[in-house]
mmCIF file of C-alpha atoms and ligand atoms in Angstrom:
data_model
loop_
_atom_site.group_PDB
_atom_site.id
_atom_site.type_symbol
_atom_site.label_atom_id
_atom_site.label_comp_id
_atom_site.label_asym_id
_atom_site.label_seq_id
_atom_site.Cartn_x
_atom_site.Cartn_y
_atom_site.Cartn_z
ATOM 1 C CA MET A 28 109.343 130.612 51.594
ATOM 2 C CA LYS A 29 111.450 127.521 50.937
ATOM 3 C CA SER A 30 113.896 126.556 53.678
ATOM 4 C CA LYS A 31 117.560 126.632 52.805
ATOM 5 C CA VAL A 32 119.633 123.641 53.816
ATOM 6 C CA LEU A 33 123.368 123.176 53.494
ATOM 7 C CA LEU A 34 124.679 119.650 53.012
ATOM 8 C CA ILE A 35 128.252 119.144 54.182
ATOM 9 C CA TYR A 36 129.924 115.931 53.059
ATOM 10 C CA THR A 37 132.799 114.982 55.368
ATOM 11 C CA GLY A 38 133.165 111.360 54.271
ATOM 12 C CA GLY A 39 131.855 107.957 55.302
ATOM 13 C CA THR A 40 130.252 104.995 53.567
ATOM 14 C CA ILE A 41 127.304 107.003 52.289
ATOM 15 C CA GLY A 42 129.590 108.619 49.689
ATOM 16 C CA MET A 43 132.014 105.734 49.209
ATOM 17 C CA MET A 44 132.641 103.541 46.198
ATOM 18 C CA GLN A 45 134.459 100.283 45.762
ATOM 19 C CA ASP A 46 137.986 100.641 44.426
ATOM 20 C CA ALA A 47 138.067 98.574 41.240
ATOM 21 C CA LYS A 48 141.589 97.298 41.960
ATOM 22 C CA THR A 49 141.595 96.582 45.690
ATOM 23 C CA GLY A 50 137.867 96.060 46.314
ATOM 24 C CA GLN A 51 138.175 98.344 49.374
ATOM 25 C CA LEU A 52 135.598 101.057 50.132
ATOM 26 C CA LYS A 53 137.055 104.540 49.734
ATOM 27 C CA PRO A 54 135.501 108.009 49.993
ATOM 28 C CA PHE A 55 134.435 109.201 46.586
ATOM 29 C CA ASP A 56 133.922 112.569 44.954
ATOM 30 C CA PHE A 57 130.869 114.299 46.381
ATOM 31 C CA LYS A 58 129.389 114.884 42.922
ATOM 32 C CA HIS A 59 128.696 111.190 42.849
ATOM 33 C CA LEU A 60 126.171 111.561 45.658
ATOM 34 C CA THR A 61 123.823 113.965 43.881
ATOM 35 C CA GLU A 62 124.086 111.866 40.735
ATOM 36 C CA GLN A 63 122.900 108.896 42.752
ATOM 37 C CA ILE A 64 119.860 110.686 44.200
ATOM 38 C CA PRO A 65 118.144 112.734 41.515
ATOM 39 C CA GLU A 66 115.227 113.070 43.975
ATOM 40 C CA LEU A 67 117.327 115.687 45.761
ATOM 41 C CA ASN A 68 116.625 118.105 42.956
ATOM 42 C CA LYS A 69 112.855 117.726 43.435
ATOM 43 C CA PHE A 70 112.862 118.784 47.056
ATOM 44 C CA GLU A 71 110.724 121.658 48.362
ATOM 45 C CA VAL A 72 113.953 122.874 49.887
ATOM 46 C CA GLU A 73 116.703 125.067 48.526
ATOM 47 C CA LEU A 74 119.593 122.691 48.812
ATOM 48 C CA SER A 75 123.278 123.535 48.509
ATOM 49 C CA ALA A 76 126.124 121.123 48.989
ATOM 50 C CA VAL A 77 129.774 121.392 49.894
ATOM 51 C CA SER A 78 132.322 118.676 50.317
ATOM 52 C CA PHE A 79 135.448 118.543 52.409
ATOM 53 C CA SER A 80 138.440 118.663 50.095
ATOM 54 C CA LYS A 81 139.630 115.364 51.537
ATOM 55 C CA PRO A 82 136.622 113.268 52.625
ATOM 56 C CA ILE A 83 137.596 110.760 55.286
ATOM 57 C CA ASP A 84 136.517 107.470 56.750
ATOM 58 C CA SER A 85 135.296 108.677 60.129
ATOM 59 C CA SER A 86 137.722 106.359 61.918
ATOM 60 C CA ASP A 87 140.282 109.022 60.968
ATOM 61 C CA MET A 88 138.268 111.668 62.836
ATOM 62 C CA SER A 89 140.147 114.211 64.961
ATOM 63 C CA PRO A 90 139.476 117.451 66.864
ATOM 64 C CA ALA A 91 140.993 119.330 63.893
ATOM 65 C CA VAL A 92 138.227 117.976 61.629
ATOM 66 C CA TRP A 93 135.571 118.826 64.242
ATOM 67 C CA ILE A 94 136.853 122.397 64.135
ATOM 68 C CA GLU A 95 136.608 122.354 60.324
ATOM 69 C CA MET A 96 132.968 121.215 60.597
ATOM 70 C CA ALA A 97 132.076 123.796 63.252
ATOM 71 C CA GLU A 98 133.725 126.525 61.160
ATOM 72 C CA ALA A 99 131.723 125.415 58.097
ATOM 73 C CA VAL A 100 128.491 125.795 60.089
ATOM 74 C CA LYS A 101 129.618 129.170 61.437
ATOM 75 C CA ALA A 102 130.574 130.531 58.006
ATOM 76 C CA ASN A 103 127.136 129.627 56.612
ATOM 77 C CA TYR A 104 125.013 130.096 59.712
ATOM 78 C CA THR A 105 123.035 133.155 58.667
ATOM 79 C CA LYS A 106 122.590 131.944 55.074
ATOM 80 C CA TYR A 107 120.857 128.640 55.885
ATOM 81 C CA ASP A 108 117.960 127.411 57.997
ATOM 82 C CA GLY A 109 119.550 124.065 58.733
ATOM 83 C CA PHE A 110 122.573 121.858 58.180
ATOM 84 C CA VAL A 111 123.010 118.208 57.282
ATOM 85 C CA ILE A 112 126.435 116.723 57.892
ATOM 86 C CA LEU A 113 127.180 113.503 56.043
ATOM 87 C CA HIS A 114 129.550 111.485 58.174
ATOM 88 C CA GLY A 115 130.706 107.907 58.662
ATOM 89 C CA SER A 116 128.800 106.085 61.352
ATOM 90 C CA ASP A 117 131.877 104.766 63.203
ATOM 91 C CA THR A 118 132.606 107.965 65.107
ATOM 92 C CA MET A 119 129.398 109.857 64.415
ATOM 93 C CA SER A 120 128.423 109.872 68.103
ATOM 94 C CA PHE A 121 131.770 111.445 69.050
ATOM 95 C CA THR A 122 131.390 114.145 66.385
ATOM 96 C CA ALA A 123 127.770 114.894 67.273
ATOM 97 C CA SER A 124 128.827 115.246 70.910
ATOM 98 C CA ALA A 125 131.780 117.489 70.071
ATOM 99 C CA LEU A 126 129.669 119.764 67.858
ATOM 100 C CA SER A 127 126.972 119.985 70.506
ATOM 101 C CA PHE A 128 129.518 121.524 72.885
ATOM 102 C CA MET A 129 131.386 123.627 70.323
ATOM 103 C CA LEU A 130 128.276 125.262 68.809
ATOM 104 C CA GLU A 131 127.296 127.414 71.778
ATOM 105 C CA ASN A 132 123.811 129.016 71.665
ATOM 106 C CA LEU A 133 122.774 126.965 68.653
ATOM 107 C CA SER A 134 119.280 127.801 67.433
ATOM 108 C CA LYS A 135 119.198 125.884 64.122
ATOM 109 C CA PRO A 136 119.225 122.158 63.323
ATOM 110 C CA VAL A 137 122.533 120.406 62.689
ATOM 111 C CA ILE A 138 121.675 116.848 61.622
ATOM 112 C CA LEU A 139 124.347 114.212 61.172
ATOM 113 C CA THR A 140 123.590 111.211 59.039
ATOM 114 C CA GLY A 141 125.317 108.530 56.995
ATOM 115 C CA SER A 142 124.646 104.939 56.053
ATOM 116 C CA GLN A 143 125.748 101.363 56.452
ATOM 117 C CA LEU A 144 125.714 100.742 52.690
ATOM 118 C CA PRO A 145 127.048 103.168 50.064
ATOM 119 C CA ILE A 146 124.411 105.298 48.411
ATOM 120 C CA GLY A 147 125.107 103.770 44.997
ATOM 121 C CA THR A 148 124.158 100.255 46.082
ATOM 122 C CA ILE A 149 120.664 98.923 45.456
ATOM 123 C CA ARG A 150 119.832 98.126 49.092
ATOM 124 C CA THR A 151 121.365 101.313 50.457
ATOM 125 C CA ASP A 152 119.982 102.792 53.654
ATOM 126 C CA GLY A 153 121.617 106.088 52.690
ATOM 127 C CA LYS A 154 118.812 107.443 50.545
ATOM 128 C CA GLU A 155 116.137 107.471 53.225
ATOM 129 C CA ASN A 156 118.602 108.686 55.836
ATOM 130 C CA LEU A 157 119.671 111.602 53.678
ATOM 131 C CA ILE A 158 116.228 112.616 52.444
ATOM 132 C CA THR A 159 114.634 112.599 55.896
ATOM 133 C CA ALA A 160 117.648 114.330 57.471
ATOM 134 C CA ILE A 161 117.177 117.145 54.946
ATOM 135 C CA GLU A 162 113.460 117.274 55.742
ATOM 136 C CA ILE A 163 114.227 117.631 59.454
ATOM 137 C CA ALA A 164 116.888 120.282 58.823
ATOM 138 C CA ALA A 165 114.339 122.214 56.767
ATOM 139 C CA ALA A 166 111.388 121.820 59.145
ATOM 140 C CA LYS A 167 109.917 125.042 60.484
ATOM 141 C CA GLU A 168 106.878 125.991 62.482
ATOM 142 C CA LYS A 169 105.650 129.578 62.654
ATOM 143 C CA GLY A 170 108.882 130.596 60.962
ATOM 144 C CA LYS A 171 111.082 128.933 63.615
ATOM 145 C CA PRO A 172 113.108 125.719 63.234
ATOM 146 C CA VAL A 173 111.439 122.702 64.857
ATOM 147 C CA VAL A 174 114.824 121.292 65.912
ATOM 148 C CA SER A 175 117.583 123.503 67.252
ATOM 149 C CA GLU A 176 120.258 121.106 68.406
ATOM 150 C CA VAL A 177 122.897 118.677 67.105
ATOM 151 C CA CYS A 178 121.208 115.389 66.236
ATOM 152 C CA ILE A 179 121.838 112.090 64.529
ATOM 153 C CA TYR A 180 119.212 110.812 62.111
ATOM 154 C CA PHE A 181 119.554 107.137 61.286
ATOM 155 C CA GLU A 182 117.091 104.445 60.252
ATOM 156 C CA TYR A 183 113.819 106.284 60.922
ATOM 157 C CA GLN A 184 114.906 107.778 64.242
ATOM 158 C CA LEU A 185 116.145 111.171 65.298
ATOM 159 C CA TYR A 186 118.392 111.192 68.357
ATOM 160 C CA ARG A 187 120.018 113.835 70.512
ATOM 161 C CA GLY A 188 123.547 113.417 69.153
ATOM 162 C CA ASN A 189 125.383 113.536 72.461
ATOM 163 C CA ARG A 190 123.192 110.754 73.886
ATOM 164 C CA THR A 191 123.961 108.241 71.160
ATOM 165 C CA HIS A 192 126.213 105.252 70.869
ATOM 166 C CA LYS A 193 126.961 103.138 67.790
ATOM 167 C CA TYR A 194 126.082 99.667 68.958
ATOM 168 C CA ASN A 195 125.673 97.665 65.757
ATOM 169 C CA ALA A 196 128.111 97.270 62.879
ATOM 170 C CA GLU A 197 125.685 95.154 60.850
ATOM 171 C CA HIS A 198 122.126 96.392 61.251
ATOM 172 C CA PHE A 199 120.771 99.466 59.508
ATOM 173 C CA GLN A 200 119.649 100.562 62.957
ATOM 174 C CA ALA A 201 123.200 101.252 64.107
ATOM 175 C CA PHE A 202 122.587 103.719 66.947
ATOM 176 C CA GLN A 203 121.007 103.701 70.356
ATOM 177 C CA SER A 204 120.130 106.425 72.818
ATOM 178 C CA PRO A 205 119.540 104.317 75.890
ATOM 179 C CA ASN A 206 119.284 107.131 78.419
ATOM 180 C CA TYR A 207 117.302 109.734 76.502
ATOM 181 C CA PRO A 208 114.094 109.474 74.463
ATOM 182 C CA ILE A 209 114.072 109.536 70.688
ATOM 183 C CA LEU A 210 113.459 113.071 69.385
ATOM 184 C CA ALA A 211 111.462 112.076 66.327
ATOM 185 C CA GLU A 212 110.311 108.975 64.511
ATOM 186 C CA ALA A 213 109.825 108.807 60.755
ATOM 187 C CA GLY A 214 106.942 106.625 59.629
ATOM 188 C CA VAL A 215 104.178 107.702 57.319
ATOM 189 C CA HIS A 216 104.481 110.989 59.217
ATOM 190 C CA LEU A 217 107.452 112.572 60.870
ATOM 191 C CA LYS A 218 106.465 112.583 64.544
ATOM 192 C CA TYR A 219 108.441 114.862 66.834
ATOM 193 C CA ASN A 220 108.711 114.267 70.559
ATOM 194 C CA ARG A 221 108.373 117.944 71.338
ATOM 195 C CA ALA A 222 108.830 117.614 75.093
ATOM 196 C CA ALA A 223 112.253 116.043 74.542
ATOM 197 C CA LEU A 224 113.589 118.656 72.123
ATOM 198 C CA MET A 225 116.125 121.210 73.305
ATOM 199 C CA LYS A 226 115.092 124.865 73.562
ATOM 200 C CA PRO A 227 116.888 127.074 71.010
ATOM 201 C CA GLY A 228 119.763 129.282 72.112
ATOM 202 C CA THR A 229 118.694 132.873 72.709
ATOM 203 C CA LYS A 230 122.065 134.520 72.222
ATOM 204 C CA LYS A 231 124.293 134.770 69.163
ATOM 205 C CA LEU A 232 125.979 131.573 67.983
ATOM 206 C CA ASN A 233 129.459 131.271 69.386
ATOM 207 C CA VAL A 234 131.774 128.607 68.030
ATOM 208 C CA GLN A 235 134.246 127.379 70.593
ATOM 209 C CA THR A 236 137.227 125.860 68.843
ATOM 210 C CA LYS A 237 139.584 125.421 71.778
ATOM 211 C CA LEU A 238 139.672 121.695 72.372
ATOM 212 C CA ASP A 239 142.284 120.089 74.603
ATOM 213 C CA PRO A 240 142.960 116.446 73.697
ATOM 214 C CA ASN A 241 145.095 115.703 76.774
ATOM 215 C CA ILE A 242 142.707 113.094 78.091
ATOM 216 C CA ALA A 243 142.647 109.293 78.366
ATOM 217 C CA ILE A 244 140.204 106.466 79.010
ATOM 218 C CA LEU A 245 140.978 103.764 81.522
ATOM 219 C CA LYS A 246 138.602 100.841 81.125
ATOM 220 C CA MET A 247 138.209 98.639 84.184
ATOM 221 C CA TYR A 248 138.384 94.873 83.838
ATOM 222 C CA PRO A 249 138.907 92.099 86.368
ATOM 223 C CA GLY A 250 142.653 91.509 86.637
ATOM 224 C CA ILE A 251 143.752 94.996 85.598
ATOM 225 C CA SER A 252 147.381 95.376 86.660
ATOM 226 C CA GLU A 253 149.203 98.122 88.478
ATOM 227 C CA ASN A 254 151.499 98.431 85.430
ATOM 228 C CA VAL A 255 148.623 99.275 83.126
ATOM 229 C CA VAL A 256 147.082 101.821 85.505
ATOM 230 C CA ASP A 257 150.475 103.412 86.173
ATOM 231 C CA ALA A 258 151.263 103.666 82.470
ATOM 232 C CA VAL A 259 148.007 105.506 81.835
ATOM 233 C CA LEU A 260 148.389 107.811 84.828
ATOM 234 C CA LYS A 261 151.941 108.679 83.789
ATOM 235 C CA THR A 262 150.855 109.731 80.286
ATOM 236 C CA LYS A 263 152.697 112.932 79.374
ATOM 237 C CA ASN A 264 150.548 116.073 79.775
ATOM 238 C CA LEU A 265 147.520 114.089 80.940
ATOM 239 C CA LYS A 266 144.955 116.516 82.367
ATOM 240 C CA ALA A 267 141.782 114.475 82.604
ATOM 241 C CA LEU A 268 140.922 110.802 82.763
ATOM 242 C CA ILE A 269 137.690 108.924 82.129
ATOM 243 C CA ILE A 270 137.476 105.762 84.183
ATOM 244 C CA GLU A 271 135.032 103.374 82.567
ATOM 245 C CA THR A 272 133.723 101.543 85.575
ATOM 246 C CA PHE A 273 131.490 98.544 86.227
ATOM 247 C CA GLY A 274 127.743 98.917 86.775
ATOM 248 C CA ALA A 275 126.757 101.936 88.843
ATOM 249 C CA GLY A 276 130.332 103.302 88.896
ATOM 250 C CA ASN A 277 132.252 100.562 90.703
ATOM 251 C CA ALA A 278 135.849 99.369 90.497
ATOM 252 C CA THR A 279 138.390 97.254 92.309
ATOM 253 C CA THR A 280 139.021 98.248 95.936
ATOM 254 C CA GLN A 281 142.663 97.065 95.904
ATOM 255 C CA GLN A 282 144.825 99.479 97.849
ATOM 256 C CA TRP A 283 147.356 100.106 95.055
ATOM 257 C CA PHE A 284 144.527 101.219 92.763
ATOM 258 C CA THR A 285 142.957 103.607 95.262
ATOM 259 C CA ASP A 286 146.378 105.018 96.211
ATOM 260 C CA SER A 287 147.487 105.609 92.603
ATOM 261 C CA LEU A 288 144.279 107.398 91.711
ATOM 262 C CA LYS A 289 144.320 109.479 94.896
ATOM 263 C CA GLU A 290 147.882 110.571 94.202
ATOM 264 C CA ALA A 291 147.028 111.513 90.606
ATOM 265 C CA ILE A 292 144.036 113.572 91.744
ATOM 266 C CA SER A 293 146.063 115.424 94.365
ATOM 267 C CA GLY A 294 148.573 116.143 91.591
ATOM 268 C CA GLY A 295 145.790 117.946 89.665
ATOM 269 C CA LEU A 296 144.311 115.206 87.458
ATOM 270 C CA VAL A 297 140.577 115.507 86.790
ATOM 271 C CA VAL A 298 138.865 112.105 86.914
ATOM 272 C CA LEU A 299 135.398 111.425 85.517
ATOM 273 C CA ASN A 300 133.568 108.185 86.350
ATOM 274 C CA VAL A 301 131.541 106.794 83.407
ATOM 275 C CA THR A 302 129.813 103.424 83.450
ATOM 276 C CA GLN A 303 130.653 100.658 80.974
ATOM 277 C CA CYS A 304 126.950 99.791 80.909
ATOM 278 C CA ASN A 305 124.908 100.884 77.947
ATOM 279 C CA ALA A 306 122.076 102.197 80.078
ATOM 280 C CA GLY A 307 121.714 103.434 83.642
ATOM 281 C CA LYS A 308 123.987 105.726 85.590
ATOM 282 C CA VAL A 309 126.926 106.133 87.919
ATOM 283 C CA GLU A 310 125.953 106.510 91.568
ATOM 284 C CA GLN A 311 129.159 106.887 93.540
ATOM 285 C CA GLY A 312 128.762 105.604 97.074
ATOM 286 C CA LYS A 313 125.852 103.268 96.316
ATOM 287 C CA TYR A 314 128.207 100.303 96.678
ATOM 288 C CA ALA A 315 131.299 100.057 98.877
ATOM 289 C CA THR A 316 133.257 99.540 95.650
ATOM 290 C CA SER A 317 132.701 103.153 94.631
ATOM 291 C CA ALA A 318 132.882 104.835 98.031
ATOM 292 C CA ALA A 319 136.602 105.641 97.666
ATOM 293 C CA PHE A 320 135.962 107.482 94.398
ATOM 294 C CA LYS A 321 133.582 109.864 96.095
ATOM 295 C CA LYS A 322 136.013 110.538 98.932
ATOM 296 C CA MET A 323 139.010 111.265 96.709
ATOM 297 C CA GLY A 324 137.126 113.685 94.429
ATOM 298 C CA VAL A 325 136.352 111.570 91.365
ATOM 299 C CA ILE A 326 133.442 113.231 89.534
ATOM 300 C CA GLY A 327 130.403 111.031 88.908
ATOM 301 C CA GLY A 328 129.372 111.156 85.239
ATOM 302 C CA SER A 329 125.738 110.129 85.837
ATOM 303 C CA ASP A 330 124.422 108.603 82.572
ATOM 304 C CA ILE A 331 126.803 110.308 80.140
ATOM 305 C CA THR A 332 128.107 108.107 77.328
ATOM 306 C CA THR A 333 131.842 107.591 76.885
ATOM 307 C CA GLU A 334 131.562 109.343 73.503
ATOM 308 C CA ALA A 335 130.005 112.451 75.038
ATOM 309 C CA ALA A 336 132.444 112.322 77.964
ATOM 310 C CA VAL A 337 135.444 112.376 75.589
ATOM 311 C CA ALA A 338 134.075 115.398 73.718
ATOM 312 C CA LYS A 339 132.988 117.172 76.890
ATOM 313 C CA LEU A 340 136.388 116.794 78.546
ATOM 314 C CA MET A 341 138.199 118.188 75.491
ATOM 315 C CA TYR A 342 135.762 121.116 75.356
ATOM 316 C CA VAL A 343 135.800 121.805 79.083
ATOM 317 C CA LEU A 344 139.611 121.608 79.337
ATOM 318 C CA GLY A 345 139.837 124.020 76.420
ATOM 319 C CA THR A 346 137.233 126.424 77.790
ATOM 320 C CA ALA A 347 137.272 126.507 81.587
ATOM 321 C CA LYS A 348 139.600 128.643 83.639
ATOM 322 C CA GLY A 349 140.946 126.476 86.415
ATOM 323 C CA LYS A 350 140.075 123.190 88.083
ATOM 324 C CA LYS A 351 137.056 124.527 89.983
ATOM 325 C CA GLU A 352 135.336 125.626 86.789
ATOM 326 C CA ILE A 353 136.266 122.377 85.030
ATOM 327 C CA GLU A 354 134.643 120.381 87.822
ATOM 328 C CA LYS A 355 131.573 122.602 87.893
ATOM 329 C CA MET A 356 131.057 122.147 84.146
ATOM 330 C CA LEU A 357 131.543 118.389 84.416
ATOM 331 C CA ARG A 358 128.932 118.167 87.166
ATOM 332 C CA SER A 359 126.450 120.144 85.030
ATOM 333 C CA SER A 360 124.534 119.085 81.962
ATOM 334 C CA LEU A 361 125.720 121.632 79.380
ATOM 335 C CA ARG A 362 123.797 120.440 76.288
ATOM 336 C CA GLY A 363 121.421 117.833 77.666
ATOM 337 C CA GLU A 364 124.204 115.235 77.562
ATOM 338 C CA MET A 365 123.437 113.780 80.978
ATOM 339 C CA SER A 366 120.654 113.516 83.513
ATOM 340 C CA ILE A 367 121.259 115.350 86.764
HETATM 341 N N1 LIG B 494 134.035 103.232 58.346
HETATM 342 C C1 LIG B 494 132.930 104.056 57.935
HETATM 343 C C2 LIG B 494 133.081 105.406 58.606
HETATM 344 O O1 LIG B 494 132.757 105.563 59.747
HETATM 345 C C3 LIG B 494 131.625 103.436 58.266
HETATM 346 C C4 LIG B 494 130.425 104.291 57.882
HETATM 347 O O2 LIG B 494 130.526 105.170 57.038
HETATM 348 O O3 LIG B 494 129.363 104.090 58.416
HETATM 349 O O4 LIG B 494 133.493 106.344 57.984
#
């Protein structure tokens, strides 16, 4: 039996066209996409496509749109074997992370893809990305999906979505997954790294749509002033803060900094320590410059990316009952988003 795959176009370069007047790239009508790839009709897959009524450049992404995507998967979950979400690359890692948390007990593939060049252009990378993403979403073995998690497929590689980071605005290979192996590589054959794939959920899919955006990121840099830190900590309704630290989770040891953070934590703020480095992890207490964090109750984020940390905090704040549960969830790997 042919696999059924649902293509959901949310926006992004892959379906954009140049505005004749301004020369700017703008999301185009989804119909355009299938016109550009007649090969899609020849697939050994039963393909259906839907488009968001207002496709967006993914730089306009928001939790409300994540909910729309999760709801689209939920509404079609029993009718399809897999899902391909066409999405701009700019915030694709954030969306893949958010969906990985929101789609609880997922047991089918949800593959995000897009392109650096619009699908209508001669040198587009969109065609291969789309065709292979569909193949992965349709792949089954002994009647079961090969992949059962939220992934990004881009430039011949399949990644765990919540481990990725867009690192290149120019190259076709735009994503990296520095702290987790690639899930599959597309060459002459599609080779899956079976040991790295997530086990499918065993319970019914549950879509969690309560996301709390009352979070902030404070990026450390030499010379950061008390004014800046204070302004962030005094943000109205702030419930959780990501501190993007140096190296293995280090920051300035100046007294004003330690005192401000300590006060915020005793006032109920949840603080998650995420490294600015692309690879490697936070190890609070390894250096003297992170010892204070450990003492005051900052949570070490191990090797989580900032993208996954943003999505996880919104999900955890929306889901958990009380600070204890929030902290427990942050210290655990919920969807393979960090190494513990
Ligand atoms: N700005 C575009 C977006 O993220 C870039 C892309 O599609 O890759 O929507």
